[in-house]
PDB file of C-alpha atoms and ligand atoms in Angstrom:
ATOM      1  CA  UNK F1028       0.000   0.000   0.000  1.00  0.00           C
ATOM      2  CA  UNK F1029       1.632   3.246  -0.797  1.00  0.00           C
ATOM      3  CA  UNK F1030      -0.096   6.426  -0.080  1.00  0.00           C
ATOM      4  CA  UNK F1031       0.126   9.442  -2.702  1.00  0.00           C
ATOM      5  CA  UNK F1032      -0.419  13.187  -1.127  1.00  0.00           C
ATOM      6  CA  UNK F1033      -1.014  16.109  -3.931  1.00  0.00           C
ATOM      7  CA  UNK F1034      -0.365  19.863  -2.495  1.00  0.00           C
ATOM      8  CA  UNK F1035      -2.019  22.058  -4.969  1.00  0.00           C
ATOM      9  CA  UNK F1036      -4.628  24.739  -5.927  1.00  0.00           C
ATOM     10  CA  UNK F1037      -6.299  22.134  -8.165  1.00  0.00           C
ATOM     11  CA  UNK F1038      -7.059  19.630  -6.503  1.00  0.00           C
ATOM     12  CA  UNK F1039      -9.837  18.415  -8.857  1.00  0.00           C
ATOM     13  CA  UNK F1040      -7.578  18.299 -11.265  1.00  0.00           C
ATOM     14  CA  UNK F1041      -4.596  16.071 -10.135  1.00  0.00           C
ATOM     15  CA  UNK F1042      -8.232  13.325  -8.833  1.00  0.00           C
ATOM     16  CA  UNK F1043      -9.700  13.734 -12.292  1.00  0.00           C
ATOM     17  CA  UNK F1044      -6.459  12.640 -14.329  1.00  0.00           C
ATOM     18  CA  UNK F1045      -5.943   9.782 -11.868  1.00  0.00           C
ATOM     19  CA  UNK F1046      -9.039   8.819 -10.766  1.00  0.00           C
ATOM     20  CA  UNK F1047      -9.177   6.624 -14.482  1.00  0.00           C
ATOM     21  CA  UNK F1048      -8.296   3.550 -15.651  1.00  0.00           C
ATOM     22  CA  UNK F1049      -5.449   1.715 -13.909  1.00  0.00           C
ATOM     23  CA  UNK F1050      -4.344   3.576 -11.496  1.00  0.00           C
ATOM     24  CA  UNK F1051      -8.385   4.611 -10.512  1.00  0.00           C
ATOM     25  CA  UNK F1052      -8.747   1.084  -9.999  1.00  0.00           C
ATOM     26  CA  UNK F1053      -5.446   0.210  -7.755  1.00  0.00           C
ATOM     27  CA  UNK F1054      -7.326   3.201  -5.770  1.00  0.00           C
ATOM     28  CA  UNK F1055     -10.348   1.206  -5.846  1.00  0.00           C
ATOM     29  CA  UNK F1056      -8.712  -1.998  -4.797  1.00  0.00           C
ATOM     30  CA  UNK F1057      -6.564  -0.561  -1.916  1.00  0.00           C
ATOM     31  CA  UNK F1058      -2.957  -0.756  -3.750  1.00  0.00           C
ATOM     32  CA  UNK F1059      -2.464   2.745  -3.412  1.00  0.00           C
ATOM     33  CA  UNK F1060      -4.293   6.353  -2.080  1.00  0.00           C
ATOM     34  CA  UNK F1061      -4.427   9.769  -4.004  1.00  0.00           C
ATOM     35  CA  UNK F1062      -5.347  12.257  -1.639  1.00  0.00           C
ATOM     36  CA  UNK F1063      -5.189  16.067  -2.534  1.00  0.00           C
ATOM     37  CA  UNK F1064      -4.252  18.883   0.198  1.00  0.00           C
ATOM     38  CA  UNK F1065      -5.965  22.315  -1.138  1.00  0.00           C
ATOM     39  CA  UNK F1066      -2.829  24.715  -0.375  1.00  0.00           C
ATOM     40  CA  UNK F1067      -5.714  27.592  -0.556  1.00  0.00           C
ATOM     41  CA  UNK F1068      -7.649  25.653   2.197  1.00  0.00           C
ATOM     42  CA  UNK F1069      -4.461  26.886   4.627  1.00  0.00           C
ATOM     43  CA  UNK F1070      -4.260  30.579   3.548  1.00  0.00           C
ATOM     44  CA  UNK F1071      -4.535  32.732   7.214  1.00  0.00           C
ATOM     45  CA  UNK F1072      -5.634  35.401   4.510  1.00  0.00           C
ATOM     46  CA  UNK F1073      -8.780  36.173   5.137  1.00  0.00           C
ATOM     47  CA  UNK F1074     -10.135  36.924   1.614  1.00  0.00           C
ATOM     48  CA  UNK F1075      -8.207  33.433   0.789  1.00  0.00           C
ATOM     49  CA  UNK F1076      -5.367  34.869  -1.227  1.00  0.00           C
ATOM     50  CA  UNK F1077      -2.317  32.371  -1.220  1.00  0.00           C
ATOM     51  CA  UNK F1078       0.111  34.175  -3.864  1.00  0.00           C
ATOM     52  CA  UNK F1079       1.656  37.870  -4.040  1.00  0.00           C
ATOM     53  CA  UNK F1080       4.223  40.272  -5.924  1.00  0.00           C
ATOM     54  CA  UNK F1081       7.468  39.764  -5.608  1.00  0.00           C
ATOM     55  CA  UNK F1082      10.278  41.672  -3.873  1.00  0.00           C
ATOM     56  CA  UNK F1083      12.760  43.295  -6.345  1.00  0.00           C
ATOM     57  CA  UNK F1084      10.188  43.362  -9.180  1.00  0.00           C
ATOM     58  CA  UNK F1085       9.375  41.617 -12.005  1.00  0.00           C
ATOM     59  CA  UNK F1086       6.691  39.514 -13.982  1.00  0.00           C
ATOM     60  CA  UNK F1087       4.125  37.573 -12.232  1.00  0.00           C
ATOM     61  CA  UNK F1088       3.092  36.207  -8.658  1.00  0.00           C
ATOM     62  CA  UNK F1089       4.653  33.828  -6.024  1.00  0.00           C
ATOM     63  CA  UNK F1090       2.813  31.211  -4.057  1.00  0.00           C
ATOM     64  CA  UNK F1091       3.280  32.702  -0.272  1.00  0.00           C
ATOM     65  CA  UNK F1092       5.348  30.794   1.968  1.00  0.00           C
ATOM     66  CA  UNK F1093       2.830  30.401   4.836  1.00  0.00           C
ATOM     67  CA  UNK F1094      -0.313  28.635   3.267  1.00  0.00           C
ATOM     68  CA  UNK F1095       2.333  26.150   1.716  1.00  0.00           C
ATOM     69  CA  UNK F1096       4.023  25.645   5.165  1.00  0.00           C
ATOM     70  CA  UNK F1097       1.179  24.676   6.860  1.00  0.00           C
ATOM     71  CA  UNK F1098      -0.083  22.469   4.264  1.00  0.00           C
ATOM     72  CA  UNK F1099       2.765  20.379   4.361  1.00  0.00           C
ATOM     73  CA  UNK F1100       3.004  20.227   7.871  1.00  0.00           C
ATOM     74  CA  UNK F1101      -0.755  19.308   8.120  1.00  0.00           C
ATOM     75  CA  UNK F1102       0.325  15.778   5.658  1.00  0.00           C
ATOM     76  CA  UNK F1103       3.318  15.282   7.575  1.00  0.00           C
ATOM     77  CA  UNK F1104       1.591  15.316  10.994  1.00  0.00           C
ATOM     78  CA  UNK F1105      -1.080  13.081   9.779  1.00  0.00           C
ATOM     79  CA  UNK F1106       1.368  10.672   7.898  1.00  0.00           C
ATOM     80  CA  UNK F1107       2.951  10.706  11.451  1.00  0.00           C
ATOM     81  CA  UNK F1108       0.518  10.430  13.381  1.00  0.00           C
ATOM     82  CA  UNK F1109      -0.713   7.380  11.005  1.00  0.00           C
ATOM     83  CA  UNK F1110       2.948   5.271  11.041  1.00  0.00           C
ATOM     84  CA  UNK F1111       4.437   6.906  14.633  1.00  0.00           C
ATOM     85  CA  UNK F1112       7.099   7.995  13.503  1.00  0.00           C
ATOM     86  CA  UNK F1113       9.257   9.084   9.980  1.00  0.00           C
ATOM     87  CA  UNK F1114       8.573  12.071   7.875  1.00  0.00           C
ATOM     88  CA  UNK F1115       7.439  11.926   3.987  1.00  0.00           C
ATOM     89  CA  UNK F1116       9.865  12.721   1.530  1.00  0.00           C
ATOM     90  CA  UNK F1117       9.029  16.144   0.077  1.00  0.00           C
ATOM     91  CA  UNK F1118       9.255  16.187  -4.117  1.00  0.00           C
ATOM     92  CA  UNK F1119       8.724  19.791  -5.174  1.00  0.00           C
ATOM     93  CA  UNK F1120       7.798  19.728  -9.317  1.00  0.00           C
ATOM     94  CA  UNK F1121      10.082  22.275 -10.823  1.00  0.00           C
ATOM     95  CA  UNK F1122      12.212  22.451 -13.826  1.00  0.00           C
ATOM     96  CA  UNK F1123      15.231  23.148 -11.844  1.00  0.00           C
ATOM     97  CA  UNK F1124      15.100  19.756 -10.179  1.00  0.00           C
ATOM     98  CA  UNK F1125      17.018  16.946 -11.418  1.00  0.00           C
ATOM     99  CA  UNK F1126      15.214  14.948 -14.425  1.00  0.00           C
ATOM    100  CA  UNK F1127      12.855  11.959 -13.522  1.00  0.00           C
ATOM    101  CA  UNK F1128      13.220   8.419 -15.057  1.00  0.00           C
ATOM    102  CA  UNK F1129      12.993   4.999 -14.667  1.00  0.00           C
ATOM    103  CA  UNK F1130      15.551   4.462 -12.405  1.00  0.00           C
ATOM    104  CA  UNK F1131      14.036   7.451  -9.943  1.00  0.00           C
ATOM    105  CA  UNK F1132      10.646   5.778 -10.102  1.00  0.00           C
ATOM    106  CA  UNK F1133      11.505   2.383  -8.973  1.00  0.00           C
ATOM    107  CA  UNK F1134      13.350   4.188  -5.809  1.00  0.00           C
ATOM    108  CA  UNK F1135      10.054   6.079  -5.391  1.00  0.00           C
ATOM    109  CA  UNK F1136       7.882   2.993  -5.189  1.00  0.00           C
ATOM    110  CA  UNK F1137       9.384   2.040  -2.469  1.00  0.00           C
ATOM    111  CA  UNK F1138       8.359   4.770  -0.041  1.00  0.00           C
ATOM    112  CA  UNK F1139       5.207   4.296   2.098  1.00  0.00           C
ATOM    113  CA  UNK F1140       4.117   7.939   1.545  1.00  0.00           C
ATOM    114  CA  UNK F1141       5.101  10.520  -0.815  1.00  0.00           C
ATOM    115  CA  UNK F1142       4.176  13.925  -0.455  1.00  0.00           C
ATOM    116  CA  UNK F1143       3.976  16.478  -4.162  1.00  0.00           C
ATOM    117  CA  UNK F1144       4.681  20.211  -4.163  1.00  0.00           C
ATOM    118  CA  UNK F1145       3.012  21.767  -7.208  1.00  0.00           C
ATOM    119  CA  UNK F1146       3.435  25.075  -7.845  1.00  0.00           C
ATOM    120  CA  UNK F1147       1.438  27.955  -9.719  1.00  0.00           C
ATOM    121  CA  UNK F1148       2.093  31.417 -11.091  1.00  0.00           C
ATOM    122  CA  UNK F1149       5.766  31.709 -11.051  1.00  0.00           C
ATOM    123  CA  UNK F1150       6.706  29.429  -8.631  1.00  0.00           C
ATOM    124  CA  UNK F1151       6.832  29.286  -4.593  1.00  0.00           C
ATOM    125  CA  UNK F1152       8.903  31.515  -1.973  1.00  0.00           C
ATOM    126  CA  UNK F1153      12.104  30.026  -1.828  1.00  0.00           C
ATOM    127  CA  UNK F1154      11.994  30.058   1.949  1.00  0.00           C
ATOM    128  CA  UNK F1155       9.576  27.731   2.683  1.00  0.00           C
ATOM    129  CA  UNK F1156      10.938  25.011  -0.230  1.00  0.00           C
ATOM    130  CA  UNK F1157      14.110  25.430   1.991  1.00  0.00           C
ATOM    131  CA  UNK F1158      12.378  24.358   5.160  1.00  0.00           C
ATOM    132  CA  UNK F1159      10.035  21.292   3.586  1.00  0.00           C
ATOM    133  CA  UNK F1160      11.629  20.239   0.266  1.00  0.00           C
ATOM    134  CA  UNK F1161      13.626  16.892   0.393  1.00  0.00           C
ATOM    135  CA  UNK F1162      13.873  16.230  -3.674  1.00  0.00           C
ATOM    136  CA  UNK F1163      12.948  18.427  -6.445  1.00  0.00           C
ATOM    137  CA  UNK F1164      12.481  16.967  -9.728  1.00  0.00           C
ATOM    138  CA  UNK F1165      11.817  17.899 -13.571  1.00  0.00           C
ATOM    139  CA  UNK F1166       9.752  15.878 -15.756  1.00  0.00           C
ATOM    140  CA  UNK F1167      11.634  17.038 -19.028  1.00  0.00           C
ATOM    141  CA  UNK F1168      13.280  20.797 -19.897  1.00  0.00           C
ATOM    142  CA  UNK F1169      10.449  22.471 -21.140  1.00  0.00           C
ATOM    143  CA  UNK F1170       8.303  25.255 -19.286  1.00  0.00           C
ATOM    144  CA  UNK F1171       4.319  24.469 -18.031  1.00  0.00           C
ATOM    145  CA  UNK F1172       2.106  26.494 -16.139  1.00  0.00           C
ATOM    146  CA  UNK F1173       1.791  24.435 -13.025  1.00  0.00           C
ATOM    147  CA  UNK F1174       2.855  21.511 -11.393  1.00  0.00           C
ATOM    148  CA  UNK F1175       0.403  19.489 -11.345  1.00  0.00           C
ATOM    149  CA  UNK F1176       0.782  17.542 -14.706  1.00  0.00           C
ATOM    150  CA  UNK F1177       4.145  16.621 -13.784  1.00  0.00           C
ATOM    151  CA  UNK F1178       2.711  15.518 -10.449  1.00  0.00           C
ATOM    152  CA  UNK F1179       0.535  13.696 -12.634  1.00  0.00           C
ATOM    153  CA  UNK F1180       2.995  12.137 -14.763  1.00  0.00           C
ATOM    154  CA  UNK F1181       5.344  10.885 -11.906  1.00  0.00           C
ATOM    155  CA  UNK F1182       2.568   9.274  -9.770  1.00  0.00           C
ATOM    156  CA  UNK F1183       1.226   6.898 -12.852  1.00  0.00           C
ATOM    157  CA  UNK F1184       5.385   6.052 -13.198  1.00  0.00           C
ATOM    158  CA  UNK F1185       5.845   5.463 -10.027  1.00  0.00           C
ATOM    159  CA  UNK F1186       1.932   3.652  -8.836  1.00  0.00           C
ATOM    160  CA  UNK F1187       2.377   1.158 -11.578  1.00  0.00           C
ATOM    161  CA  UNK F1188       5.231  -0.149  -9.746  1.00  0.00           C
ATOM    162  CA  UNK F1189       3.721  -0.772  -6.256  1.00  0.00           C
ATOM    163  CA  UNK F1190       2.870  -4.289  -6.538  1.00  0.00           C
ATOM    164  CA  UNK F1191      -0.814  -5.467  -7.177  1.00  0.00           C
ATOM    165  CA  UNK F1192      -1.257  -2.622  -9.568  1.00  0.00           C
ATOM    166  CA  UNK F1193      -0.385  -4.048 -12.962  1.00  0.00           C
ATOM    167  CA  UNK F1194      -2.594  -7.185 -14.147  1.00  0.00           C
ATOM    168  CA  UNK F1195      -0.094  -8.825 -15.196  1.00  0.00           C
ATOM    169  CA  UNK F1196       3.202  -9.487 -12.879  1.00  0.00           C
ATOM    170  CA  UNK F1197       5.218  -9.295 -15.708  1.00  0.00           C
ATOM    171  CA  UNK F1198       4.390  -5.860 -17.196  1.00  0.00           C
ATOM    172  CA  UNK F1199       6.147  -4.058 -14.846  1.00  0.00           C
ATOM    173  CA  UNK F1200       9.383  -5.029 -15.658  1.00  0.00           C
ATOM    174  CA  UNK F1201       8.967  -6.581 -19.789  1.00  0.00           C
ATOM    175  CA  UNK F1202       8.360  -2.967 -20.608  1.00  0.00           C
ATOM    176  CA  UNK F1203      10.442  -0.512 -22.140  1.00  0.00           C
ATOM    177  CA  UNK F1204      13.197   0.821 -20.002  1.00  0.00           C
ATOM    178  CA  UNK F1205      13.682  -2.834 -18.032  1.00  0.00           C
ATOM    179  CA  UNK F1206      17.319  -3.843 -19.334  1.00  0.00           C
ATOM    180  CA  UNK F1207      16.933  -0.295 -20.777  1.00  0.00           C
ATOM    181  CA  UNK F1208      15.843  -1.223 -23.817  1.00  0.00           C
ATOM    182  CA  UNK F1209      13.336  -0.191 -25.793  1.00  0.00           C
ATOM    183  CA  UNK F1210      10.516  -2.493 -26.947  1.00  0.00           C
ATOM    184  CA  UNK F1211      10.131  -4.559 -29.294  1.00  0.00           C
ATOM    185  CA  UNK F1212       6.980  -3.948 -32.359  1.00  0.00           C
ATOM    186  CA  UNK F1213       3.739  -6.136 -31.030  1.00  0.00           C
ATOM    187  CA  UNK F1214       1.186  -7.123 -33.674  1.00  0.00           C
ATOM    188  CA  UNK F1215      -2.528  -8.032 -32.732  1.00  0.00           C
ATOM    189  CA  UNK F1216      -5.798  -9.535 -35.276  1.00  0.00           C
ATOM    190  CA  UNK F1217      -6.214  -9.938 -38.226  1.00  0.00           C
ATOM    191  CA  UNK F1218      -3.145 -11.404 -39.830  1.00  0.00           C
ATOM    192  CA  UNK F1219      -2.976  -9.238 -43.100  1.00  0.00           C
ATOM    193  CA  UNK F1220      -3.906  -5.266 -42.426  1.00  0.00           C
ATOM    194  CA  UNK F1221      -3.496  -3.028 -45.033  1.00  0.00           C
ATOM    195  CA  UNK F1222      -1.766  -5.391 -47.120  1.00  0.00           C
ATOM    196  CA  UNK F1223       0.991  -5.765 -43.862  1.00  0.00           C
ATOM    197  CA  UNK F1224       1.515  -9.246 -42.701  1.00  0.00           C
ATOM    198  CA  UNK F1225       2.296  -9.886 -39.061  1.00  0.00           C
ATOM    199  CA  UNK F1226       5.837 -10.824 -38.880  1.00  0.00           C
ATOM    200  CA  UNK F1227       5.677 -14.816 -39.519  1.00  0.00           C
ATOM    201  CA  UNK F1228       7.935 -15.292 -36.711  1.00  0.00           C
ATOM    202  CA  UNK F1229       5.261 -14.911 -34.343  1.00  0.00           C
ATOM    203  CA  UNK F1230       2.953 -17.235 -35.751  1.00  0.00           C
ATOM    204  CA  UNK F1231       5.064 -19.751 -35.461  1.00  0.00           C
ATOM    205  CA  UNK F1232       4.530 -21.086 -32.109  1.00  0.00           C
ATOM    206  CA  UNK F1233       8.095 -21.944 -30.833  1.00  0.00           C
ATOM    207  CA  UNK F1234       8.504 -19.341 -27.748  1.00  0.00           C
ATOM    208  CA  UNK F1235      12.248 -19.399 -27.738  1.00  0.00           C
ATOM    209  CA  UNK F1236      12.299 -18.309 -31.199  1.00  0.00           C
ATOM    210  CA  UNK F1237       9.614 -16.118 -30.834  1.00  0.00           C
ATOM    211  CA  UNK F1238      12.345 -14.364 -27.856  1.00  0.00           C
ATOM    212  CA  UNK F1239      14.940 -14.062 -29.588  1.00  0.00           C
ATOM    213  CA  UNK F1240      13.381 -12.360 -32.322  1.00  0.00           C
ATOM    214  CA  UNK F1241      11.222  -9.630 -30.058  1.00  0.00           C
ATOM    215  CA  UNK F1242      15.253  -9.347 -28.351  1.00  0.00           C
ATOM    216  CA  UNK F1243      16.889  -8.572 -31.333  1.00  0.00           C
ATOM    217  CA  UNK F1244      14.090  -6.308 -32.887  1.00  0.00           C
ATOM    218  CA  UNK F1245      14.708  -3.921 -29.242  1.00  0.00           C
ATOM    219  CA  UNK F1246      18.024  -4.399 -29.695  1.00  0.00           C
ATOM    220  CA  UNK F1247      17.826  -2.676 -33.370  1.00  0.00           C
ATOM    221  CA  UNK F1248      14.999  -0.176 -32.309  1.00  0.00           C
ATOM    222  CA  UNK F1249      17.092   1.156 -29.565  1.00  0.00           C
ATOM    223  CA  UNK F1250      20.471   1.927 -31.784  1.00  0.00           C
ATOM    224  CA  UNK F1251      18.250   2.923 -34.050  1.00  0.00           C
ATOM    225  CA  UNK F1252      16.074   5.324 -32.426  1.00  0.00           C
ATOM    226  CA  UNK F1253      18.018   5.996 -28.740  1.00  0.00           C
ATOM    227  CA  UNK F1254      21.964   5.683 -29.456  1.00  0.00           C
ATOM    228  CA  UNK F1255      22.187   6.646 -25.732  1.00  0.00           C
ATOM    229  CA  UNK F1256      20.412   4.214 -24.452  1.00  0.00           C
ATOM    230  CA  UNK F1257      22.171   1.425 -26.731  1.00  0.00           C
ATOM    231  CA  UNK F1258      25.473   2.046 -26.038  1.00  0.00           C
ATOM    232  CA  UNK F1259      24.465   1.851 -22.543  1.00  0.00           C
ATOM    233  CA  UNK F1260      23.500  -1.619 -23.236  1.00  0.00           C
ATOM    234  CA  UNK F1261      25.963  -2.697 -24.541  1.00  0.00           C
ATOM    235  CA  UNK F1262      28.670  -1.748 -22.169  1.00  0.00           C
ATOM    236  CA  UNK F1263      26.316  -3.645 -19.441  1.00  0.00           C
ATOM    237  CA  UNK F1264      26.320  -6.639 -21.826  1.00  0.00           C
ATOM    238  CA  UNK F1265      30.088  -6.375 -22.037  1.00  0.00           C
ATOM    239  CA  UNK F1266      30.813  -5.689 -18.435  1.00  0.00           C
ATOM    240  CA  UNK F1267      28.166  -9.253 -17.748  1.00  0.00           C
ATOM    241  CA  UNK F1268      30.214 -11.457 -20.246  1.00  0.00           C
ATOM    242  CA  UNK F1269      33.690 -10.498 -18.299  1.00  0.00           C
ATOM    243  CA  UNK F1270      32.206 -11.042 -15.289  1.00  0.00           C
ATOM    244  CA  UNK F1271      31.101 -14.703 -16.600  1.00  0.00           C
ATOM    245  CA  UNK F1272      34.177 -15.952 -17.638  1.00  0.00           C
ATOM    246  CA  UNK F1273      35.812 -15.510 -14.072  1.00  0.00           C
TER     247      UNK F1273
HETATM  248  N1  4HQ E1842       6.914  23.776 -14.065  1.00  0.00           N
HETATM  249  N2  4HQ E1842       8.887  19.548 -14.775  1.00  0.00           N
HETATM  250  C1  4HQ E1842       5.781  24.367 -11.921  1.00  0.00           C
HETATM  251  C2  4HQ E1842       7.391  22.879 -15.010  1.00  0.00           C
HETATM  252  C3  4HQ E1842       7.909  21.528 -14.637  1.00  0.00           C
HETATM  253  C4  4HQ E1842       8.584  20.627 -15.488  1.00  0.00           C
HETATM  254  C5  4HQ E1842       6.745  25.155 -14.500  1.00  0.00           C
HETATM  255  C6  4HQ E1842       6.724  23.454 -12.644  1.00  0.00           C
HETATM  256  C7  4HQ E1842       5.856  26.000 -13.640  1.00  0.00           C
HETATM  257  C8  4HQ E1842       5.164  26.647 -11.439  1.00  0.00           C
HETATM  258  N3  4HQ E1842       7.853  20.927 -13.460  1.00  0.00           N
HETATM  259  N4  4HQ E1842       6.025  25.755 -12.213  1.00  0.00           N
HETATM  260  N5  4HQ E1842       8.903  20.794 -16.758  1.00  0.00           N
HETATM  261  O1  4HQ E1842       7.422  23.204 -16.148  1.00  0.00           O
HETATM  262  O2  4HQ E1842       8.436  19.733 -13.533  1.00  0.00           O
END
């Protein structure tokens, strides 16, 4: 069971996008929790304002320090309260953070609770991400408006690794990005589409050759498509077969 708390101004709109298909059923089922804070709800302000100008001028508002504060420290306390103990890592969504992938989401799924930052306007007072932030991480170097797509974004990553989630035990890790590889073309009814015929390979009903061939065709894709990636591979593969022969 791993418990997901959102920290946001939209809170409908981090429960709509997740509140579908797999990941609103592993909510359903009890494999994980989505719960979103309203930062606004925490606003002393009495006319509910939660952002303001910033000092030394310039474009735009800031999200004020104090509503944000005591947000965070309203999750944490429960989360505490709940497991007696530990604090929730902290992940506050910004572009300056370092980039998410694979590798960060399988570390991720294996915290108990997780607590997201998203901010609006032109970001939060740096104070307060000083006092609560543990990790702050980037979905990808371009600029959006908030943070709670990339909220978004991580949580599906990172819930379809808690176990129970997936259907099928295997998904998880046959999937792109296990052996950090991409994957290999699939092909589905009817035989001939278009004049295209399904790869006869696959029809031919011995799995080992069937294997092989899906290995090879990620093995292309990925020099192909991700030269990174591929010559990543290969030095693993390299670095395996020395390690063999000892
Ligand atoms: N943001 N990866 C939130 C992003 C972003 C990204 C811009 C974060 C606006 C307020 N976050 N601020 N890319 O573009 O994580």
């Amino acid at each position: 069971m791993m418990n997901f708390h959102i920290l946001t101004l939209f809170p409908e709109m981090v429960l709509q996008g997740l509140n579908t298909s797999i990941i609103g059923r592993a909510v359903d089922k009890g494999y994980i929790s989505i719960e979103a804070v309203n930062i606004r709800d925490y606003t002393l302000d009495k006319h509910g304002k939660v952002d303001d100008y910033t000092y030394g001028g310039g474009a735009g508002m800031l999200m004020q320090a104090q509503p944000v504060y005591d947000a965070c420290m309203a999750v944490q306390d429960r989360i505490m309260a709940g497991n007696g103990a530990s604090k929730a890592r902290v992940i506050y969504v910004t572009p300056q953070g370092k980039t998410f992938h694979q590798e960060l989401a399988q570390e991720l799924a294996r915290e108990e609770e997780l607590i997201f930052l998203c901010g609006h306007y032109e970001g939060i007072d740096e104070r307060v991400l000083e006092e609560v932030v543990t990790d702050e991480i980037s979905i990808g170097d371009y600029v959006l408006t908030g943070g709670e797509l990339p909220a978004m974004v991580m949580i599906d990553a990172i819930a379809r690794l808690v176990p129970g989630v997936l259907h099928n035990t295997d998904s998880a890790v046959t999937e792109s990005f296990y052996d950090g590889l991409l994957e290999y073309p699939q092909y589905s009814r009817p035989e001939i589409w278009h004049d295209k015929r399904v790869p006869p390979v696959l029809l031919c009903g011995d799995h080992a050759k069937v294997d092989a061939w899906r290995l090879e065709q990620s093995v292309l894709r990925t020099k192909e498509r991700r030269p990174d990636l591929y010559e990543a591979y290969m030095d693993r593969m390299s670095r395996e077969t020395c390690r063999g022969r000892k």
